[in-house]
């Protein structure tokens, strides 16, 4: 028996899969702080360290003057009114006045240079991490001078700069910044207390007590300035290393 010839059904043509549409890349979010450009902080960092070292030198001179005043005022409070003590008291008063001028000059110079450096590293940090800052760029400057907020705004700005500046593959905690800021707040508080007590001192005993307070304040200021030097060196180095790593290491 002969089988009828089979009629094969031709396969249906397979329609090609629609090509996936390539979406255009999203434009980068605008920086909330305006234009930012990367500039080396190394030179300004060295200048800030030099000025802070000058602050320490002026404070050491002031510590000597404070101790001299503390010693001679103690003698006067104890009833020693001899000519030698009177001459020492006059010399101590001259030393305190001179050291005050030296401290003021060193402080003004260091504040100017430190703030220029601080604004430089803040702008650099905006390049590294444009959206990693809780305070605007304005607070990086004015936050140091406005009452009340100057107790915590600059620390917050510093921590944001610090976090944005950590080189890729590295880790860095906030211990150094926190210790430095603790001593800086102590300086702010001590200056208010000692300035008031020294200006109101009238007797030898009161001058003796005020000299002890000023001596403590100047020692704390030395520690705060030394810690500030470490912060400047560390942050400057971190930004320098991160800049050398190139744009691939920056946060998007």
PDB file of C-alpha atoms in Angstrom:
ATOM      1  CA  UNK A   1       0.000   0.000   0.000  1.00  0.00           C
ATOM      2  CA  UNK A   2       1.411   3.259  -0.995  1.00  0.00           C
ATOM      3  CA  UNK A   3       1.418   6.057   1.644  1.00  0.00           C
ATOM      4  CA  UNK A   4       0.279   9.393   0.416  1.00  0.00           C
ATOM      5  CA  UNK A   5       3.012  11.931   0.242  1.00  0.00           C
ATOM      6  CA  UNK A   6       3.380  14.041   3.398  1.00  0.00           C
ATOM      7  CA  UNK A   7       2.963  17.759   3.133  1.00  0.00           C
ATOM      8  CA  UNK A   8       5.264  19.549   5.577  1.00  0.00           C
ATOM      9  CA  UNK A   9       3.961  22.748   7.013  1.00  0.00           C
ATOM     10  CA  UNK A  10       6.504  25.519   6.528  1.00  0.00           C
ATOM     11  CA  UNK A  11       7.714  27.037   9.825  1.00  0.00           C
ATOM     12  CA  UNK A  12       6.451  30.418  10.780  1.00  0.00           C
ATOM     13  CA  UNK A  13       8.965  33.152  10.537  1.00  0.00           C
ATOM     14  CA  UNK A  14      10.180  34.205  13.998  1.00  0.00           C
ATOM     15  CA  UNK A  15       9.904  37.899  14.524  1.00  0.00           C
ATOM     16  CA  UNK A  16      13.073  39.376  15.972  1.00  0.00           C
ATOM     17  CA  UNK A  17      13.069  40.518  19.631  1.00  0.00           C
ATOM     18  CA  UNK A  18      12.745  44.239  19.922  1.00  0.00           C
ATOM     19  CA  UNK A  19      16.075  45.826  20.697  1.00  0.00           C
ATOM     20  CA  UNK A  20      16.424  47.137  24.250  1.00  0.00           C
ATOM     21  CA  UNK A  21      16.256  50.858  24.327  1.00  0.00           C
ATOM     22  CA  UNK A  22      19.318  52.515  25.725  1.00  0.00           C
ATOM     23  CA  UNK A  23      18.273  55.204  28.141  1.00  0.00           C
ATOM     24  CA  UNK A  24      20.308  58.383  28.054  1.00  0.00           C
ATOM     25  CA  UNK A  25      22.530  58.814  31.126  1.00  0.00           C
ATOM     26  CA  UNK A  26      21.066  60.916  33.862  1.00  0.00           C
ATOM     27  CA  UNK A  27      22.743  64.287  34.204  1.00  0.00           C
ATOM     28  CA  UNK A  28      24.814  64.626  37.369  1.00  0.00           C
ATOM     29  CA  UNK A  29      23.089  66.285  40.258  1.00  0.00           C
ATOM     30  CA  UNK A  30      24.205  69.886  40.650  1.00  0.00           C
ATOM     31  CA  UNK A  31      26.490  70.542  43.574  1.00  0.00           C
ATOM     32  CA  UNK A  32      24.461  72.082  46.411  1.00  0.00           C
ATOM     33  CA  UNK A  33      27.363  74.376  47.273  1.00  0.00           C
ATOM     34  CA  UNK A  34      28.108  75.832  43.859  1.00  0.00           C
ATOM     35  CA  UNK A  35      31.192  75.277  41.702  1.00  0.00           C
ATOM     36  CA  UNK A  36      34.067  73.396  43.340  1.00  0.00           C
ATOM     37  CA  UNK A  37      37.558  72.862  42.027  1.00  0.00           C
ATOM     38  CA  UNK A  38      40.448  70.792  43.329  1.00  0.00           C
ATOM     39  CA  UNK A  39      43.496  72.709  44.502  1.00  0.00           C
ATOM     40  CA  UNK A  40      46.452  71.504  46.510  1.00  0.00           C
ATOM     41  CA  UNK A  41      46.193  72.202  50.260  1.00  0.00           C
ATOM     42  CA  UNK A  42      49.835  71.356  50.941  1.00  0.00           C
ATOM     43  CA  UNK A  43      51.279  74.883  50.869  1.00  0.00           C
ATOM     44  CA  UNK A  44      48.491  76.351  52.965  1.00  0.00           C
ATOM     45  CA  UNK A  45      48.736  73.384  55.328  1.00  0.00           C
ATOM     46  CA  UNK A  46      52.397  74.108  55.957  1.00  0.00           C
ATOM     47  CA  UNK A  47      51.636  77.792  56.534  1.00  0.00           C
ATOM     48  CA  UNK A  48      48.859  76.907  58.993  1.00  0.00           C
ATOM     49  CA  UNK A  49      51.191  74.574  60.888  1.00  0.00           C
ATOM     50  CA  UNK A  50      53.843  77.312  61.077  1.00  0.00           C
ATOM     51  CA  UNK A  51      51.345  79.825  62.461  1.00  0.00           C
ATOM     52  CA  UNK A  52      50.004  77.336  65.005  1.00  0.00           C
ATOM     53  CA  UNK A  53      53.575  76.658  66.099  1.00  0.00           C
ATOM     54  CA  UNK A  54      53.941  80.421  66.586  1.00  0.00           C
ATOM     55  CA  UNK A  55      50.819  80.327  68.780  1.00  0.00           C
ATOM     56  CA  UNK A  56      52.442  77.617  70.890  1.00  0.00           C
ATOM     57  CA  UNK A  57      55.605  79.717  71.232  1.00  0.00           C
ATOM     58  CA  UNK A  58      53.569  82.753  72.336  1.00  0.00           C
ATOM     59  CA  UNK A  59      51.636  80.572  74.795  1.00  0.00           C
ATOM     60  CA  UNK A  60      54.869  79.214  76.289  1.00  0.00           C
ATOM     61  CA  UNK A  61      56.040  82.790  76.813  1.00  0.00           C
ATOM     62  CA  UNK A  62      52.660  83.544  78.412  1.00  0.00           C
ATOM     63  CA  UNK A  63      52.964  80.522  80.707  1.00  0.00           C
ATOM     64  CA  UNK A  64      56.271  81.892  81.980  1.00  0.00           C
ATOM     65  CA  UNK A  65      54.677  85.311  82.497  1.00  0.00           C
ATOM     66  CA  UNK A  66      51.655  83.734  84.229  1.00  0.00           C
ATOM     67  CA  UNK A  67      53.857  81.753  86.572  1.00  0.00           C
ATOM     68  CA  UNK A  68      55.900  84.845  87.401  1.00  0.00           C
ATOM     69  CA  UNK A  69      52.725  86.760  88.219  1.00  0.00           C
ATOM     70  CA  UNK A  70      51.348  83.812  90.199  1.00  0.00           C
ATOM     71  CA  UNK A  71      54.529  83.589  92.260  1.00  0.00           C
ATOM     72  CA  UNK A  72      54.905  87.285  93.037  1.00  0.00           C
ATOM     73  CA  UNK A  73      51.209  87.830  93.735  1.00  0.00           C
ATOM     74  CA  UNK A  74      51.352  84.922  96.149  1.00  0.00           C
ATOM     75  CA  UNK A  75      54.223  86.626  97.950  1.00  0.00           C
ATOM     76  CA  UNK A  76      52.286  89.895  98.109  1.00  0.00           C
ATOM     77  CA  UNK A  77      49.169  88.116  99.348  1.00  0.00           C
ATOM     78  CA  UNK A  78      51.317  86.515 102.057  1.00  0.00           C
ATOM     79  CA  UNK A  79      52.373  89.906 103.368  1.00  0.00           C
ATOM     80  CA  UNK A  80      55.792  90.284 101.741  1.00  0.00           C
ATOM     81  CA  UNK A  81      55.937  93.954 100.764  1.00  0.00           C
ATOM     82  CA  UNK A  82      59.694  94.388 100.391  1.00  0.00           C
ATOM     83  CA  UNK A  83      61.321  96.396  97.646  1.00  0.00           C
ATOM     84  CA  UNK A  84      62.455  93.225  95.878  1.00  0.00           C
ATOM     85  CA  UNK A  85      58.904  91.899  95.703  1.00  0.00           C
ATOM     86  CA  UNK A  86      57.627  95.236  94.422  1.00  0.00           C
ATOM     87  CA  UNK A  87      60.212  95.214  91.629  1.00  0.00           C
ATOM     88  CA  UNK A  88      59.301  91.622  90.767  1.00  0.00           C
ATOM     89  CA  UNK A  89      55.642  92.586  90.678  1.00  0.00           C
ATOM     90  CA  UNK A  90      56.373  95.403  88.217  1.00  0.00           C
ATOM     91  CA  UNK A  91      58.434  93.036  86.041  1.00  0.00           C
ATOM     92  CA  UNK A  92      55.660  90.430  86.181  1.00  0.00           C
ATOM     93  CA  UNK A  93      53.095  92.986  85.105  1.00  0.00           C
ATOM     94  CA  UNK A  94      55.291  93.955  82.129  1.00  0.00           C
ATOM     95  CA  UNK A  95      55.728  90.303  81.196  1.00  0.00           C
ATOM     96  CA  UNK A  96      51.988  89.631  81.318  1.00  0.00           C
ATOM     97  CA  UNK A  97      51.232  92.665  79.167  1.00  0.00           C
ATOM     98  CA  UNK A  98      53.917  91.793  76.611  1.00  0.00           C
ATOM     99  CA  UNK A  99      52.855  88.152  76.438  1.00  0.00           C
ATOM    100  CA  UNK A 100      49.261  89.260  75.909  1.00  0.00           C
ATOM    101  CA  UNK A 101      50.272  91.310  72.870  1.00  0.00           C
ATOM    102  CA  UNK A 102      52.335  88.397  71.534  1.00  0.00           C
ATOM    103  CA  UNK A 103      49.453  85.978  71.964  1.00  0.00           C
ATOM    104  CA  UNK A 104      47.004  88.319  70.265  1.00  0.00           C
ATOM    105  CA  UNK A 105      49.286  88.838  67.260  1.00  0.00           C
ATOM    106  CA  UNK A 106      49.991  85.118  66.915  1.00  0.00           C
ATOM    107  CA  UNK A 107      46.311  84.254  67.284  1.00  0.00           C
ATOM    108  CA  UNK A 108      45.164  86.738  64.639  1.00  0.00           C
ATOM    109  CA  UNK A 109      47.771  85.502  62.167  1.00  0.00           C
ATOM    110  CA  UNK A 110      46.981  81.843  62.806  1.00  0.00           C
ATOM    111  CA  UNK A 111      43.217  82.403  62.517  1.00  0.00           C
ATOM    112  CA  UNK A 112      43.609  84.052  59.102  1.00  0.00           C
ATOM    113  CA  UNK A 113      45.898  81.360  57.687  1.00  0.00           C
ATOM    114  CA  UNK A 114      43.982  78.482  59.288  1.00  0.00           C
ATOM    115  CA  UNK A 115      40.651  79.680  57.873  1.00  0.00           C
ATOM    116  CA  UNK A 116      42.111  80.070  54.366  1.00  0.00           C
ATOM    117  CA  UNK A 117      43.415  76.492  54.624  1.00  0.00           C
ATOM    118  CA  UNK A 118      40.101  75.290  56.086  1.00  0.00           C
ATOM    119  CA  UNK A 119      38.093  76.780  53.214  1.00  0.00           C
ATOM    120  CA  UNK A 120      40.528  75.238  50.721  1.00  0.00           C
ATOM    121  CA  UNK A 121      40.099  71.729  52.132  1.00  0.00           C
ATOM    122  CA  UNK A 122      36.317  72.258  52.331  1.00  0.00           C
ATOM    123  CA  UNK A 123      36.089  73.065  48.604  1.00  0.00           C
ATOM    124  CA  UNK A 124      38.335  70.091  47.840  1.00  0.00           C
ATOM    125  CA  UNK A 125      36.033  67.892  49.918  1.00  0.00           C
ATOM    126  CA  UNK A 126      33.098  69.058  47.783  1.00  0.00           C
ATOM    127  CA  UNK A 127      34.972  67.796  44.723  1.00  0.00           C
ATOM    128  CA  UNK A 128      35.522  64.442  46.422  1.00  0.00           C
ATOM    129  CA  UNK A 129      31.945  64.195  47.710  1.00  0.00           C
ATOM    130  CA  UNK A 130      29.585  66.950  46.491  1.00  0.00           C
ATOM    131  CA  UNK A 131      26.604  65.735  48.503  1.00  0.00           C
ATOM    132  CA  UNK A 132      28.375  64.573  51.650  1.00  0.00           C
ATOM    133  CA  UNK A 133      28.121  67.800  53.655  1.00  0.00           C
ATOM    134  CA  UNK A 134      25.444  68.609  56.200  1.00  0.00           C
ATOM    135  CA  UNK A 135      26.375  72.310  56.410  1.00  0.00           C
ATOM    136  CA  UNK A 136      26.690  74.785  53.575  1.00  0.00           C
ATOM    137  CA  UNK A 137      30.031  76.233  52.569  1.00  0.00           C
ATOM    138  CA  UNK A 138      29.129  79.503  54.301  1.00  0.00           C
ATOM    139  CA  UNK A 139      29.238  77.814  57.697  1.00  0.00           C
ATOM    140  CA  UNK A 140      32.829  76.717  57.068  1.00  0.00           C
ATOM    141  CA  UNK A 141      33.798  80.329  57.687  1.00  0.00           C
ATOM    142  CA  UNK A 142      31.101  82.060  59.707  1.00  0.00           C
ATOM    143  CA  UNK A 143      30.494  79.067  61.946  1.00  0.00           C
ATOM    144  CA  UNK A 144      33.704  79.840  63.843  1.00  0.00           C
ATOM    145  CA  UNK A 145      32.587  83.345  64.836  1.00  0.00           C
ATOM    146  CA  UNK A 146      28.865  83.245  65.572  1.00  0.00           C
ATOM    147  CA  UNK A 147      28.093  82.755  69.280  1.00  0.00           C
ATOM    148  CA  UNK A 148      26.632  79.446  70.458  1.00  0.00           C
ATOM    149  CA  UNK A 149      26.864  77.671  67.079  1.00  0.00           C
ATOM    150  CA  UNK A 150      30.651  78.027  67.170  1.00  0.00           C
ATOM    151  CA  UNK A 151      30.629  75.308  69.834  1.00  0.00           C
ATOM    152  CA  UNK A 152      29.599  72.591  67.369  1.00  0.00           C
ATOM    153  CA  UNK A 153      29.132  73.790  63.752  1.00  0.00           C
ATOM    154  CA  UNK A 154      32.871  73.878  62.878  1.00  0.00           C
ATOM    155  CA  UNK A 155      33.289  70.369  64.286  1.00  0.00           C
ATOM    156  CA  UNK A 156      30.465  69.086  62.076  1.00  0.00           C
ATOM    157  CA  UNK A 157      31.976  70.784  59.020  1.00  0.00           C
ATOM    158  CA  UNK A 158      35.379  69.298  59.880  1.00  0.00           C
ATOM    159  CA  UNK A 159      33.957  65.789  60.207  1.00  0.00           C
ATOM    160  CA  UNK A 160      32.247  66.079  56.813  1.00  0.00           C
ATOM    161  CA  UNK A 161      35.503  67.248  55.246  1.00  0.00           C
ATOM    162  CA  UNK A 162      37.344  64.430  57.006  1.00  0.00           C
ATOM    163  CA  UNK A 163      34.969  61.722  55.772  1.00  0.00           C
ATOM    164  CA  UNK A 164      35.046  63.028  52.198  1.00  0.00           C
ATOM    165  CA  UNK A 165      38.855  63.164  52.191  1.00  0.00           C
ATOM    166  CA  UNK A 166      39.650  59.606  53.311  1.00  0.00           C
ATOM    167  CA  UNK A 167      41.626  57.976  50.454  1.00  0.00           C
ATOM    168  CA  UNK A 168      40.079  54.977  48.749  1.00  0.00           C
ATOM    169  CA  UNK A 169      40.920  51.751  50.546  1.00  0.00           C
ATOM    170  CA  UNK A 170      41.689  53.538  53.803  1.00  0.00           C
ATOM    171  CA  UNK A 171      39.779  53.951  57.033  1.00  0.00           C
ATOM    172  CA  UNK A 172      40.031  56.860  59.406  1.00  0.00           C
ATOM    173  CA  UNK A 173      38.030  57.444  62.568  1.00  0.00           C
ATOM    174  CA  UNK A 174      37.131  60.721  64.225  1.00  0.00           C
ATOM    175  CA  UNK A 175      39.144  60.331  67.443  1.00  0.00           C
ATOM    176  CA  UNK A 176      41.734  62.988  66.579  1.00  0.00           C
ATOM    177  CA  UNK A 177      39.096  65.532  65.542  1.00  0.00           C
ATOM    178  CA  UNK A 178      37.009  64.864  68.654  1.00  0.00           C
ATOM    179  CA  UNK A 179      39.959  65.232  71.049  1.00  0.00           C
ATOM    180  CA  UNK A 180      41.096  68.417  69.328  1.00  0.00           C
ATOM    181  CA  UNK A 181      37.591  69.867  69.433  1.00  0.00           C
ATOM    182  CA  UNK A 182      37.215  69.011  73.130  1.00  0.00           C
ATOM    183  CA  UNK A 183      40.302  71.045  73.973  1.00  0.00           C
ATOM    184  CA  UNK A 184      39.221  73.862  71.660  1.00  0.00           C
ATOM    185  CA  UNK A 185      35.883  74.148  73.505  1.00  0.00           C
ATOM    186  CA  UNK A 186      37.807  74.159  76.796  1.00  0.00           C
ATOM    187  CA  UNK A 187      39.857  77.070  75.464  1.00  0.00           C
ATOM    188  CA  UNK A 188      36.711  79.007  74.537  1.00  0.00           C
ATOM    189  CA  UNK A 189      35.196  78.457  77.973  1.00  0.00           C
ATOM    190  CA  UNK A 190      38.431  79.115  79.853  1.00  0.00           C
ATOM    191  CA  UNK A 191      39.036  82.393  77.995  1.00  0.00           C
ATOM    192  CA  UNK A 192      35.629  83.681  79.053  1.00  0.00           C
ATOM    193  CA  UNK A 193      36.180  82.766  82.693  1.00  0.00           C
ATOM    194  CA  UNK A 194      39.780  83.912  83.011  1.00  0.00           C
ATOM    195  CA  UNK A 195      39.227  87.168  81.136  1.00  0.00           C
ATOM    196  CA  UNK A 196      36.461  88.129  83.524  1.00  0.00           C
ATOM    197  CA  UNK A 197      38.262  87.099  86.707  1.00  0.00           C
ATOM    198  CA  UNK A 198      41.548  88.811  85.783  1.00  0.00           C
ATOM    199  CA  UNK A 199      39.876  92.096  84.853  1.00  0.00           C
ATOM    200  CA  UNK A 200      37.958  92.145  88.156  1.00  0.00           C
ATOM    201  CA  UNK A 201      40.952  91.204  90.347  1.00  0.00           C
ATOM    202  CA  UNK A 202      41.900  94.030  92.702  1.00  0.00           C
ATOM    203  CA  UNK A 203      43.760  92.538  95.648  1.00  0.00           C
ATOM    204  CA  UNK A 204      46.952  90.490  95.581  1.00  0.00           C
ATOM    205  CA  UNK A 205      44.978  87.387  96.560  1.00  0.00           C
ATOM    206  CA  UNK A 206      42.503  87.865  93.723  1.00  0.00           C
ATOM    207  CA  UNK A 207      45.348  88.449  91.243  1.00  0.00           C
ATOM    208  CA  UNK A 208      46.995  85.277  92.544  1.00  0.00           C
ATOM    209  CA  UNK A 209      43.857  83.233  91.876  1.00  0.00           C
ATOM    210  CA  UNK A 210      43.304  84.865  88.484  1.00  0.00           C
ATOM    211  CA  UNK A 211      46.911  84.165  87.464  1.00  0.00           C
ATOM    212  CA  UNK A 212      46.382  80.477  88.255  1.00  0.00           C
ATOM    213  CA  UNK A 213      43.300  80.433  86.005  1.00  0.00           C
ATOM    214  CA  UNK A 214      45.110  82.199  83.168  1.00  0.00           C
ATOM    215  CA  UNK A 215      48.010  79.758  83.535  1.00  0.00           C
ATOM    216  CA  UNK A 216      45.590  76.832  83.154  1.00  0.00           C
ATOM    217  CA  UNK A 217      43.964  78.468  80.122  1.00  0.00           C
ATOM    218  CA  UNK A 218      47.308  79.004  78.386  1.00  0.00           C
ATOM    219  CA  UNK A 219      48.378  75.386  79.002  1.00  0.00           C
ATOM    220  CA  UNK A 220      45.094  74.141  77.527  1.00  0.00           C
ATOM    221  CA  UNK A 221      45.613  76.441  74.537  1.00  0.00           C
ATOM    222  CA  UNK A 222      49.037  74.874  73.938  1.00  0.00           C
ATOM    223  CA  UNK A 223      47.470  71.408  73.861  1.00  0.00           C
ATOM    224  CA  UNK A 224      44.663  72.600  71.562  1.00  0.00           C
ATOM    225  CA  UNK A 225      47.166  74.201  69.156  1.00  0.00           C
ATOM    226  CA  UNK A 226      49.309  71.053  69.105  1.00  0.00           C
ATOM    227  CA  UNK A 227      46.250  68.931  68.318  1.00  0.00           C
ATOM    228  CA  UNK A 228      45.220  71.421  65.614  1.00  0.00           C
ATOM    229  CA  UNK A 229      48.633  70.925  64.006  1.00  0.00           C
ATOM    230  CA  UNK A 230      48.008  67.167  63.914  1.00  0.00           C
ATOM    231  CA  UNK A 231      44.567  67.713  62.350  1.00  0.00           C
ATOM    232  CA  UNK A 232      46.011  70.002  59.674  1.00  0.00           C
ATOM    233  CA  UNK A 233      48.819  67.579  58.848  1.00  0.00           C
ATOM    234  CA  UNK A 234      46.532  64.540  58.735  1.00  0.00           C
ATOM    235  CA  UNK A 235      43.773  66.138  56.685  1.00  0.00           C
ATOM    236  CA  UNK A 236      46.207  67.746  54.257  1.00  0.00           C
ATOM    237  CA  UNK A 237      47.925  64.408  53.714  1.00  0.00           C
ATOM    238  CA  UNK A 238      44.629  62.577  53.183  1.00  0.00           C
ATOM    239  CA  UNK A 239      43.505  65.063  50.553  1.00  0.00           C
ATOM    240  CA  UNK A 240      46.862  64.951  48.804  1.00  0.00           C
ATOM    241  CA  UNK A 241      46.770  61.149  48.618  1.00  0.00           C
ATOM    242  CA  UNK A 242      43.157  61.095  47.432  1.00  0.00           C
ATOM    243  CA  UNK A 243      43.891  63.631  44.719  1.00  0.00           C
ATOM    244  CA  UNK A 244      46.738  61.415  43.498  1.00  0.00           C
ATOM    245  CA  UNK A 245      44.311  58.481  43.212  1.00  0.00           C
ATOM    246  CA  UNK A 246      42.359  60.345  40.541  1.00  0.00           C
ATOM    247  CA  UNK A 247      38.641  60.866  39.868  1.00  0.00           C
ATOM    248  CA  UNK A 248      37.915  57.122  40.118  1.00  0.00           C
ATOM    249  CA  UNK A 249      38.436  57.363  43.880  1.00  0.00           C
ATOM    250  CA  UNK A 250      35.971  60.215  44.346  1.00  0.00           C
ATOM    251  CA  UNK A 251      32.493  59.576  45.700  1.00  0.00           C
ATOM    252  CA  UNK A 252      29.674  60.114  43.209  1.00  0.00           C
TER     253      UNK A 252
END
